[in-house]
Amino acid sequence: MAKSPKQFVILSDSRSGTSFLSETLNVHPQILCHGEVFHPKPSSHIKVPLEARELDDLVALREKDTAAFMDWVFDQPDFEAVGFKIWRNQSPDQTDALMADDSVFKIIYERKNVLARFSSSRLVQATGIYNLKSDSNRPTELDTKITFNEAEFSKYLYSHSELFTLYREKSRGPILDITYEEIKNHGFARVLDFLGISFEILEPQKKKLHGSSIIDRFEPSVHNAIIAAVTGAGHAEWVSED
């Protein structure tokens, strides 16, 4: 009888560098890492051939019988570890069930620089560009400058803090609490070790959309307001991200 793969989930939120993590893990021969299987349009997020089931049937199964859909997602016996990424607003009930299931390995994956996340989300709205493959040229549209609303940023910062507090307080079983910044700077070894997967040097499959100066993503007229906002939040360092 084939051994069941280790099941894992990446608990995070949008614009946190999750594609950088999941797509790179997916090149390891012992790992299958789907994307957002609870995305409203999951076709590009499912990383196995769909010949056996029509995508519409899978989406219907996901809505009607989530447990059966989860069995399908994880039922990949050719791999040592199988997982996917999710943010709680995509499926609160399923996220809560995964957090409570102590047999599922949890990777709590946070991008600590919330101004970077905030600016990235607004630039997606402005440009429609979500990710770049490692070998892609950078489109000039990514040089678009965005505006800043302090109240909107404060609300975003509060939601970020609440979400990751919930992930940490409610998750049970094996947990790896790791940041985008740590993986970007030091590689994927801790994740592979956590999953019990043999070490390989993994070549990142995504490249950064924007430069290290976060404040320069915004129109110059709002720079002083940004500095005041992040300083007031106790994170003056968020104006840049190495």
PDB file of C-alpha atoms in Angstrom:
ATOM      1  CA  MET A   1       0.000   0.000   0.000  1.00  0.00           C
ATOM      2  CA  ALA A   2       1.377   3.420  -0.966  1.00  0.00           C
ATOM      3  CA  LYS A   3       2.226   5.696   1.920  1.00  0.00           C
ATOM      4  CA  SER A   4      -0.010   8.743   2.237  1.00  0.00           C
ATOM      5  CA  PRO A   5       1.823  12.020   1.700  1.00  0.00           C
ATOM      6  CA  LYS A   6       2.309  14.484   4.525  1.00  0.00           C
ATOM      7  CA  GLN A   7      -0.415  17.133   4.339  1.00  0.00           C
ATOM      8  CA  PHE A   8       0.413  20.805   4.788  1.00  0.00           C
ATOM      9  CA  VAL A   9      -1.253  24.174   4.391  1.00  0.00           C
ATOM     10  CA  ILE A  10       0.235  27.651   3.992  1.00  0.00           C
ATOM     11  CA  LEU A  11      -1.802  30.060   6.127  1.00  0.00           C
ATOM     12  CA  SER A  12      -1.273  33.577   4.864  1.00  0.00           C
ATOM     13  CA  ASP A  13      -2.915  36.454   3.015  1.00  0.00           C
ATOM     14  CA  SER A  14      -2.678  38.092  -0.396  1.00  0.00           C
ATOM     15  CA  ARG A  15       0.448  39.993  -1.460  1.00  0.00           C
ATOM     16  CA  SER A  16       2.593  38.220   1.130  1.00  0.00           C
ATOM     17  CA  GLY A  17       4.966  36.460  -1.257  1.00  0.00           C
ATOM     18  CA  THR A  18       3.038  33.198  -1.184  1.00  0.00           C
ATOM     19  CA  SER A  19       3.566  32.492  -4.888  1.00  0.00           C
ATOM     20  CA  PHE A  20       7.308  32.883  -4.309  1.00  0.00           C
ATOM     21  CA  LEU A  21       7.029  30.153  -1.661  1.00  0.00           C
ATOM     22  CA  SER A  22       4.487  27.784  -3.214  1.00  0.00           C
ATOM     23  CA  GLU A  23       5.763  27.837  -6.794  1.00  0.00           C
ATOM     24  CA  THR A  24       9.338  27.304  -5.643  1.00  0.00           C
ATOM     25  CA  LEU A  25       8.395  24.414  -3.325  1.00  0.00           C
ATOM     26  CA  ASN A  26       6.591  22.897  -6.277  1.00  0.00           C
ATOM     27  CA  VAL A  27       9.849  22.339  -8.183  1.00  0.00           C
ATOM     28  CA  HIS A  28      11.071  19.926  -5.495  1.00  0.00           C
ATOM     29  CA  PRO A  29      10.452  16.384  -6.816  1.00  0.00           C
ATOM     30  CA  GLN A  30       9.038  15.196  -3.484  1.00  0.00           C
ATOM     31  CA  ILE A  31       6.562  18.072  -3.039  1.00  0.00           C
ATOM     32  CA  LEU A  32       3.298  18.987  -4.710  1.00  0.00           C
ATOM     33  CA  CYS A  33       2.158  22.450  -3.671  1.00  0.00           C
ATOM     34  CA  HIS A  34      -1.075  23.711  -5.152  1.00  0.00           C
ATOM     35  CA  GLY A  35      -1.881  27.398  -5.164  1.00  0.00           C
ATOM     36  CA  GLU A  36      -5.128  28.812  -3.782  1.00  0.00           C
ATOM     37  CA  VAL A  37      -7.496  25.873  -4.193  1.00  0.00           C
ATOM     38  CA  PHE A  38     -10.281  27.983  -2.631  1.00  0.00           C
ATOM     39  CA  HIS A  39      -9.750  30.843  -5.088  1.00  0.00           C
ATOM     40  CA  PRO A  40     -12.975  31.827  -6.921  1.00  0.00           C
ATOM     41  CA  LYS A  41     -11.212  30.824 -10.167  1.00  0.00           C
ATOM     42  CA  PRO A  42      -8.948  27.940  -9.135  1.00  0.00           C
ATOM     43  CA  SER A  43      -7.881  26.556 -12.530  1.00  0.00           C
ATOM     44  CA  SER A  44      -4.340  27.988 -12.466  1.00  0.00           C
ATOM     45  CA  HIS A  45      -3.980  27.064  -8.788  1.00  0.00           C
ATOM     46  CA  ILE A  46      -4.544  23.317  -9.141  1.00  0.00           C
ATOM     47  CA  LYS A  47      -1.207  21.676  -9.928  1.00  0.00           C
ATOM     48  CA  VAL A  48      -2.307  18.277 -11.193  1.00  0.00           C
ATOM     49  CA  PRO A  49      -3.822  17.296 -14.564  1.00  0.00           C
ATOM     50  CA  LEU A  50      -7.569  17.739 -14.680  1.00  0.00           C
ATOM     51  CA  GLU A  51      -8.332  14.955 -17.172  1.00  0.00           C
ATOM     52  CA  ALA A  52     -10.004  12.825 -14.514  1.00  0.00           C
ATOM     53  CA  ARG A  53     -12.424  15.549 -13.424  1.00  0.00           C
ATOM     54  CA  GLU A  54     -13.840  18.624 -15.060  1.00  0.00           C
ATOM     55  CA  LEU A  55     -12.940  21.873 -13.322  1.00  0.00           C
ATOM     56  CA  ASP A  56     -16.608  22.837 -12.956  1.00  0.00           C
ATOM     57  CA  ASP A  57     -17.245  19.492 -11.250  1.00  0.00           C
ATOM     58  CA  LEU A  58     -14.390  20.134  -8.824  1.00  0.00           C
ATOM     59  CA  VAL A  59     -15.693  23.594  -7.954  1.00  0.00           C
ATOM     60  CA  ALA A  60     -19.146  22.106  -7.375  1.00  0.00           C
ATOM     61  CA  LEU A  61     -17.617  19.399  -5.183  1.00  0.00           C
ATOM     62  CA  ARG A  62     -15.726  22.051  -3.224  1.00  0.00           C
ATOM     63  CA  GLU A  63     -18.972  23.858  -2.455  1.00  0.00           C
ATOM     64  CA  LYS A  64     -21.106  20.768  -1.797  1.00  0.00           C
ATOM     65  CA  ASP A  65     -18.694  18.396  -0.031  1.00  0.00           C
ATOM     66  CA  THR A  66     -15.567  20.191   1.146  1.00  0.00           C
ATOM     67  CA  ALA A  67     -14.196  17.100   2.896  1.00  0.00           C
ATOM     68  CA  ALA A  68     -14.331  15.106  -0.343  1.00  0.00           C
ATOM     69  CA  PHE A  69     -12.677  17.997  -2.200  1.00  0.00           C
ATOM     70  CA  MET A  70      -9.898  18.080   0.397  1.00  0.00           C
ATOM     71  CA  ASP A  71      -9.382  14.343  -0.033  1.00  0.00           C
ATOM     72  CA  TRP A  72      -8.977  14.921  -3.769  1.00  0.00           C
ATOM     73  CA  VAL A  73      -6.509  17.788  -3.233  1.00  0.00           C
ATOM     74  CA  PHE A  74      -4.294  15.716  -0.917  1.00  0.00           C
ATOM     75  CA  ASP A  75      -4.630  12.359  -2.727  1.00  0.00           C
ATOM     76  CA  GLN A  76      -1.307  12.465  -4.578  1.00  0.00           C
ATOM     77  CA  PRO A  77       0.596   9.326  -3.513  1.00  0.00           C
ATOM     78  CA  ASP A  78       3.575   9.990  -5.810  1.00  0.00           C
ATOM     79  CA  PHE A  79       4.750  12.778  -3.485  1.00  0.00           C
ATOM     80  CA  GLU A  80       6.121  12.884   0.060  1.00  0.00           C
ATOM     81  CA  ALA A  81       4.272  16.105   0.926  1.00  0.00           C
ATOM     82  CA  VAL A  82       1.191  17.729  -0.584  1.00  0.00           C
ATOM     83  CA  GLY A  83      -0.184  21.119   0.346  1.00  0.00           C
ATOM     84  CA  PHE A  84      -1.764  24.368  -0.774  1.00  0.00           C
ATOM     85  CA  LYS A  85      -2.178  27.942   0.347  1.00  0.00           C
ATOM     86  CA  ILE A  86      -5.252  29.625   1.793  1.00  0.00           C
ATOM     87  CA  TRP A  87      -6.311  32.887   3.403  1.00  0.00           C
ATOM     88  CA  ARG A  88      -9.170  32.810   5.830  1.00  0.00           C
ATOM     89  CA  ASN A  89     -11.532  35.080   3.888  1.00  0.00           C
ATOM     90  CA  GLN A  90     -11.533  32.569   1.012  1.00  0.00           C
ATOM     91  CA  SER A  91     -13.167  29.904   3.185  1.00  0.00           C
ATOM     92  CA  PRO A  92     -13.492  30.719   6.897  1.00  0.00           C
ATOM     93  CA  ASP A  93     -15.014  27.352   7.836  1.00  0.00           C
ATOM     94  CA  GLN A  94     -12.388  25.319   6.011  1.00  0.00           C
ATOM     95  CA  THR A  95      -9.534  27.471   7.317  1.00  0.00           C
ATOM     96  CA  ASP A  96     -10.778  26.961  10.870  1.00  0.00           C
ATOM     97  CA  ALA A  97     -11.101  23.202  10.287  1.00  0.00           C
ATOM     98  CA  LEU A  98      -7.549  23.006   8.923  1.00  0.00           C
ATOM     99  CA  MET A  99      -6.169  24.990  11.855  1.00  0.00           C
ATOM    100  CA  ALA A 100      -7.900  22.633  14.304  1.00  0.00           C
ATOM    101  CA  ASP A 101      -6.698  19.461  12.531  1.00  0.00           C
ATOM    102  CA  ASP A 102      -3.481  18.491  14.318  1.00  0.00           C
ATOM    103  CA  SER A 103      -2.552  16.024  11.548  1.00  0.00           C
ATOM    104  CA  VAL A 104      -2.068  18.844   9.028  1.00  0.00           C
ATOM    105  CA  PHE A 105       1.271  20.679   9.069  1.00  0.00           C
ATOM    106  CA  LYS A 106       0.786  24.456   9.204  1.00  0.00           C
ATOM    107  CA  ILE A 107       3.144  27.003   7.679  1.00  0.00           C
ATOM    108  CA  ILE A 108       2.153  30.415   9.049  1.00  0.00           C
ATOM    109  CA  TYR A 109       3.710  32.684   6.460  1.00  0.00           C
ATOM    110  CA  GLU A 110       3.734  36.397   7.191  1.00  0.00           C
ATOM    111  CA  ARG A 111       5.162  39.350   5.333  1.00  0.00           C
ATOM    112  CA  LYS A 112       6.173  41.556   8.243  1.00  0.00           C
ATOM    113  CA  ASN A 113       6.410  44.742   6.195  1.00  0.00           C
ATOM    114  CA  VAL A 114       2.742  45.669   6.038  1.00  0.00           C
ATOM    115  CA  LEU A 115       3.407  48.823   4.003  1.00  0.00           C
ATOM    116  CA  ALA A 116       4.983  46.573   1.351  1.00  0.00           C
ATOM    117  CA  ARG A 117       1.866  44.371   1.351  1.00  0.00           C
ATOM    118  CA  PHE A 118      -0.434  47.381   1.273  1.00  0.00           C
ATOM    119  CA  SER A 119       1.403  49.018  -1.627  1.00  0.00           C
ATOM    120  CA  SER A 120       1.571  45.733  -3.531  1.00  0.00           C
ATOM    121  CA  SER A 121      -2.186  45.252  -3.223  1.00  0.00           C
ATOM    122  CA  ARG A 122      -2.857  48.773  -4.494  1.00  0.00           C
ATOM    123  CA  LEU A 123      -0.448  48.320  -7.389  1.00  0.00           C
ATOM    124  CA  VAL A 124      -2.234  45.129  -8.391  1.00  0.00           C
ATOM    125  CA  GLN A 125      -5.457  47.123  -8.514  1.00  0.00           C
ATOM    126  CA  ALA A 126      -3.749  49.755 -10.665  1.00  0.00           C
ATOM    127  CA  THR A 127      -1.867  47.444 -13.053  1.00  0.00           C
ATOM    128  CA  GLY A 128      -3.581  44.042 -12.982  1.00  0.00           C
ATOM    129  CA  ILE A 129      -0.158  42.385 -12.651  1.00  0.00           C
ATOM    130  CA  TYR A 130       0.029  39.828  -9.828  1.00  0.00           C
ATOM    131  CA  ASN A 131       3.294  37.960 -10.380  1.00  0.00           C
ATOM    132  CA  LEU A 132       6.317  37.685 -12.633  1.00  0.00           C
ATOM    133  CA  LYS A 133       8.081  34.469 -13.517  1.00  0.00           C
ATOM    134  CA  SER A 134      11.786  34.461 -12.735  1.00  0.00           C
ATOM    135  CA  ASP A 135      12.702  34.754 -16.429  1.00  0.00           C
ATOM    136  CA  SER A 136      10.171  37.478 -17.305  1.00  0.00           C
ATOM    137  CA  ASN A 137      10.944  41.054 -18.262  1.00  0.00           C
ATOM    138  CA  ARG A 138       9.535  43.710 -15.960  1.00  0.00           C
ATOM    139  CA  PRO A 139       6.647  45.649 -17.555  1.00  0.00           C
ATOM    140  CA  THR A 140       6.849  49.452 -17.404  1.00  0.00           C
ATOM    141  CA  GLU A 141       3.310  49.522 -15.949  1.00  0.00           C
ATOM    142  CA  LEU A 142       4.856  48.449 -12.654  1.00  0.00           C
ATOM    143  CA  ASP A 143       6.402  51.911 -12.339  1.00  0.00           C
ATOM    144  CA  THR A 144       2.922  53.342 -11.711  1.00  0.00           C
ATOM    145  CA  LYS A 145       2.803  55.600  -8.639  1.00  0.00           C
ATOM    146  CA  ILE A 146      -0.075  55.158  -6.201  1.00  0.00           C
ATOM    147  CA  THR A 147      -1.753  57.412  -3.640  1.00  0.00           C
ATOM    148  CA  PHE A 148      -1.954  56.897   0.123  1.00  0.00           C
ATOM    149  CA  ASN A 149      -4.906  57.098   2.475  1.00  0.00           C
ATOM    150  CA  GLU A 150      -3.941  56.934   6.144  1.00  0.00           C
ATOM    151  CA  ALA A 151      -7.327  55.665   7.359  1.00  0.00           C
ATOM    152  CA  GLU A 152      -7.312  52.940   4.731  1.00  0.00           C
ATOM    153  CA  PHE A 153      -3.789  51.910   5.712  1.00  0.00           C
ATOM    154  CA  SER A 154      -4.684  51.832   9.417  1.00  0.00           C
ATOM    155  CA  LYS A 155      -7.628  49.541   8.690  1.00  0.00           C
ATOM    156  CA  TYR A 156      -5.394  47.310   6.566  1.00  0.00           C
ATOM    157  CA  LEU A 157      -2.772  47.136   9.323  1.00  0.00           C
ATOM    158  CA  TYR A 158      -5.403  46.211  11.933  1.00  0.00           C
ATOM    159  CA  SER A 159      -6.817  43.439   9.727  1.00  0.00           C
ATOM    160  CA  HIS A 160      -3.331  42.070   9.130  1.00  0.00           C
ATOM    161  CA  SER A 161      -2.577  41.919  12.842  1.00  0.00           C
ATOM    162  CA  GLU A 162      -5.922  40.294  13.674  1.00  0.00           C
ATOM    163  CA  LEU A 163      -5.548  37.646  10.976  1.00  0.00           C
ATOM    164  CA  PHE A 164      -2.083  36.470  11.956  1.00  0.00           C
ATOM    165  CA  THR A 165      -2.975  36.551  15.653  1.00  0.00           C
ATOM    166  CA  LEU A 166      -5.856  34.214  14.848  1.00  0.00           C
ATOM    167  CA  TYR A 167      -3.596  31.879  12.837  1.00  0.00           C
ATOM    168  CA  ARG A 168      -1.159  31.635  15.747  1.00  0.00           C
ATOM    169  CA  GLU A 169      -3.758  31.234  18.473  1.00  0.00           C
ATOM    170  CA  LYS A 170      -5.992  28.686  16.727  1.00  0.00           C
ATOM    171  CA  SER A 171      -3.519  26.451  14.900  1.00  0.00           C
ATOM    172  CA  ARG A 172      -2.877  23.003  16.358  1.00  0.00           C
ATOM    173  CA  GLY A 173      -0.371  20.297  15.481  1.00  0.00           C
ATOM    174  CA  PRO A 174       3.010  20.909  13.816  1.00  0.00           C
ATOM    175  CA  ILE A 175       3.533  24.620  13.108  1.00  0.00           C
ATOM    176  CA  LEU A 176       6.274  26.516  11.297  1.00  0.00           C
ATOM    177  CA  ASP A 177       5.995  30.261  11.870  1.00  0.00           C
ATOM    178  CA  ILE A 178       8.168  31.855   9.206  1.00  0.00           C
ATOM    179  CA  THR A 179       8.316  35.143   7.327  1.00  0.00           C
ATOM    180  CA  TYR A 180       8.618  36.093   3.692  1.00  0.00           C
ATOM    181  CA  GLU A 181      11.694  38.103   4.619  1.00  0.00           C
ATOM    182  CA  GLU A 182      13.414  35.070   6.167  1.00  0.00           C
ATOM    183  CA  ILE A 183      12.789  32.824   3.178  1.00  0.00           C
ATOM    184  CA  LYS A 184      13.767  35.520   0.680  1.00  0.00           C
ATOM    185  CA  ASN A 185      17.053  36.135   2.474  1.00  0.00           C
ATOM    186  CA  HIS A 186      17.971  32.648   3.693  1.00  0.00           C
ATOM    187  CA  GLY A 187      16.258  30.157   1.400  1.00  0.00           C
ATOM    188  CA  PHE A 188      13.849  27.280   1.847  1.00  0.00           C
ATOM    189  CA  ALA A 189      15.851  24.934   4.097  1.00  0.00           C
ATOM    190  CA  ARG A 190      13.692  25.484   7.200  1.00  0.00           C
ATOM    191  CA  VAL A 191      10.525  24.679   5.263  1.00  0.00           C
ATOM    192  CA  LEU A 192      11.995  21.483   3.812  1.00  0.00           C
ATOM    193  CA  ASP A 193      13.250  20.422   7.234  1.00  0.00           C
ATOM    194  CA  PHE A 194       9.824  21.116   8.778  1.00  0.00           C
ATOM    195  CA  LEU A 195       8.142  18.943   6.161  1.00  0.00           C
ATOM    196  CA  GLY A 196      10.738  16.187   6.547  1.00  0.00           C
ATOM    197  CA  ILE A 197      11.797  16.553   2.912  1.00  0.00           C
ATOM    198  CA  SER A 198      15.343  16.012   1.674  1.00  0.00           C
ATOM    199  CA  PHE A 199      17.281  19.225   1.148  1.00  0.00           C
ATOM    200  CA  GLU A 200      17.745  20.546  -2.363  1.00  0.00           C
ATOM    201  CA  ILE A 201      18.776  23.983  -3.525  1.00  0.00           C
ATOM    202  CA  LEU A 202      15.564  25.432  -4.931  1.00  0.00           C
ATOM    203  CA  GLU A 203      15.745  28.100  -7.598  1.00  0.00           C
ATOM    204  CA  PRO A 204      13.083  30.775  -6.922  1.00  0.00           C
ATOM    205  CA  GLN A 205      10.305  30.631  -9.498  1.00  0.00           C
ATOM    206  CA  LYS A 206       9.074  34.188  -9.017  1.00  0.00           C
ATOM    207  CA  LYS A 207      10.814  37.551  -9.045  1.00  0.00           C
ATOM    208  CA  LYS A 208      10.002  40.722  -7.153  1.00  0.00           C
ATOM    209  CA  LEU A 209       7.669  43.073  -8.951  1.00  0.00           C
ATOM    210  CA  HIS A 210       9.040  46.211  -7.327  1.00  0.00           C
ATOM    211  CA  GLY A 211      12.232  47.646  -5.876  1.00  0.00           C
ATOM    212  CA  SER A 212      13.347  47.760  -2.261  1.00  0.00           C
ATOM    213  CA  SER A 213      12.238  51.355  -1.656  1.00  0.00           C
ATOM    214  CA  ILE A 214       8.623  50.898  -0.601  1.00  0.00           C
ATOM    215  CA  ILE A 215       7.951  54.603  -0.206  1.00  0.00           C
ATOM    216  CA  ASP A 216       8.932  55.236  -3.824  1.00  0.00           C
ATOM    217  CA  ARG A 217       5.955  53.158  -4.970  1.00  0.00           C
ATOM    218  CA  PHE A 218       3.823  56.117  -3.883  1.00  0.00           C
ATOM    219  CA  GLU A 219       3.428  59.606  -5.302  1.00  0.00           C
ATOM    220  CA  PRO A 220       6.019  61.977  -3.785  1.00  0.00           C
ATOM    221  CA  SER A 221       3.287  64.261  -2.436  1.00  0.00           C
ATOM    222  CA  VAL A 222       2.235  61.613   0.127  1.00  0.00           C
ATOM    223  CA  HIS A 223       5.694  60.577   1.364  1.00  0.00           C
ATOM    224  CA  ASN A 224       5.532  62.689   4.517  1.00  0.00           C
ATOM    225  CA  ALA A 225       2.122  61.224   5.398  1.00  0.00           C
ATOM    226  CA  ILE A 226       3.488  57.708   4.922  1.00  0.00           C
ATOM    227  CA  ILE A 227       6.492  58.373   7.134  1.00  0.00           C
ATOM    228  CA  ALA A 228       4.201  59.754   9.844  1.00  0.00           C
ATOM    229  CA  ALA A 229       1.863  56.758   9.594  1.00  0.00           C
ATOM    230  CA  VAL A 230       4.517  54.035   9.797  1.00  0.00           C
ATOM    231  CA  THR A 231       6.435  55.901  12.509  1.00  0.00           C
ATOM    232  CA  GLY A 232       3.226  56.181  14.505  1.00  0.00           C
ATOM    233  CA  ALA A 233       2.739  52.430  14.082  1.00  0.00           C
ATOM    234  CA  GLY A 234       6.228  51.834  15.483  1.00  0.00           C
ATOM    235  CA  HIS A 235       7.674  50.646  12.176  1.00  0.00           C
ATOM    236  CA  ALA A 236       9.608  53.462  10.565  1.00  0.00           C
ATOM    237  CA  GLU A 237      11.687  50.762   8.828  1.00  0.00           C
ATOM    238  CA  TRP A 238       8.739  49.808   6.595  1.00  0.00           C
ATOM    239  CA  VAL A 239       9.611  52.564   4.091  1.00  0.00           C
ATOM    240  CA  SER A 240      12.077  50.044   2.596  1.00  0.00           C
ATOM    241  CA  GLU A 241      12.384  46.268   2.271  1.00  0.00           C
ATOM    242  CA  ASP A 242      15.698  44.608   1.408  1.00  0.00           C
TER     243      ASP A 242
END
